[in-house]
Amino acid sequence: MGAYPNNADGSRFDASSPRSWNYEATIKKVEEITARIEAGELELAEVFDEFAAAVDYLRQCETFLMQRQQQVDLLIETLTDESDF
């Protein structure tokens, strides 16, 4: 995944600098969208728009988790290298 997904406001998402972005809040948005779709509260066109928004939110979460995994891997590598001394 080379490019970061867009935020809801159209700005580019960058999980390495999440000023107001929050993983838990984003997951909650996905859950709310899912609940509205499952409840049948939306018109068909709205279902597609909301589904697309949910996919974007999930991509943001995936990017965040991948970046954090890379940080953890680097820390583990650093600890392993230090223990070789």
PDB file of C-alpha atoms in Angstrom, residues 22-52:
ATOM      1  CA  ASN A  22      -7.456   7.900  16.873  1.00  0.00           C
ATOM      2  CA  TYR A  23      -7.480   4.158  16.142  1.00  0.00           C
ATOM      3  CA  GLU A  24     -10.264   3.326  18.591  1.00  0.00           C
ATOM      4  CA  ALA A  25     -12.450   6.217  17.387  1.00  0.00           C
ATOM      5  CA  THR A  26     -11.961   5.127  13.779  1.00  0.00           C
ATOM      6  CA  ILE A  27     -12.948   1.545  14.575  1.00  0.00           C
ATOM      7  CA  LYS A  28     -16.031   2.899  16.360  1.00  0.00           C
ATOM      8  CA  LYS A  29     -16.974   4.800  13.173  1.00  0.00           C
ATOM      9  CA  VAL A  30     -16.739   1.545  11.194  1.00  0.00           C
ATOM     10  CA  GLU A  31     -18.918  -0.216  13.768  1.00  0.00           C
ATOM     11  CA  GLU A  32     -21.512   2.582  13.595  1.00  0.00           C
ATOM     12  CA  ILE A  33     -21.582   2.439   9.796  1.00  0.00           C
ATOM     13  CA  THR A  34     -21.948  -1.348   9.908  1.00  0.00           C
ATOM     14  CA  ALA A  35     -24.814  -1.081  12.382  1.00  0.00           C
ATOM     15  CA  ARG A  36     -26.663   1.470  10.200  1.00  0.00           C
ATOM     16  CA  ILE A  37     -26.213  -0.691   7.101  1.00  0.00           C
ATOM     17  CA  GLU A  38     -27.365  -3.832   8.923  1.00  0.00           C
ATOM     18  CA  ALA A  39     -30.366  -2.019  10.416  1.00  0.00           C
ATOM     19  CA  GLY A  40     -31.556  -1.031   6.951  1.00  0.00           C
ATOM     20  CA  GLU A  41     -31.668   2.651   7.900  1.00  0.00           C
ATOM     21  CA  LEU A  42     -30.037   3.856   4.698  1.00  0.00           C
ATOM     22  CA  GLU A  43     -31.115   4.321   1.103  1.00  0.00           C
ATOM     23  CA  LEU A  44     -29.186   2.171  -1.377  1.00  0.00           C
ATOM     24  CA  ALA A  45     -26.991   5.063  -2.580  1.00  0.00           C
ATOM     25  CA  GLU A  46     -26.158   5.878   1.042  1.00  0.00           C
ATOM     26  CA  VAL A  47     -25.204   2.254   1.678  1.00  0.00           C
ATOM     27  CA  PHE A  48     -22.568   2.462  -1.057  1.00  0.00           C
ATOM     28  CA  ASP A  49     -21.232   5.802   0.234  1.00  0.00           C
ATOM     29  CA  GLU A  50     -21.097   4.566   3.822  1.00  0.00           C
ATOM     30  CA  PHE A  51     -19.481   1.296   2.780  1.00  0.00           C
ATOM     31  CA  ALA A  52     -16.794   3.230   0.881  1.00  0.00           C
TER      32      ALA A  52
END
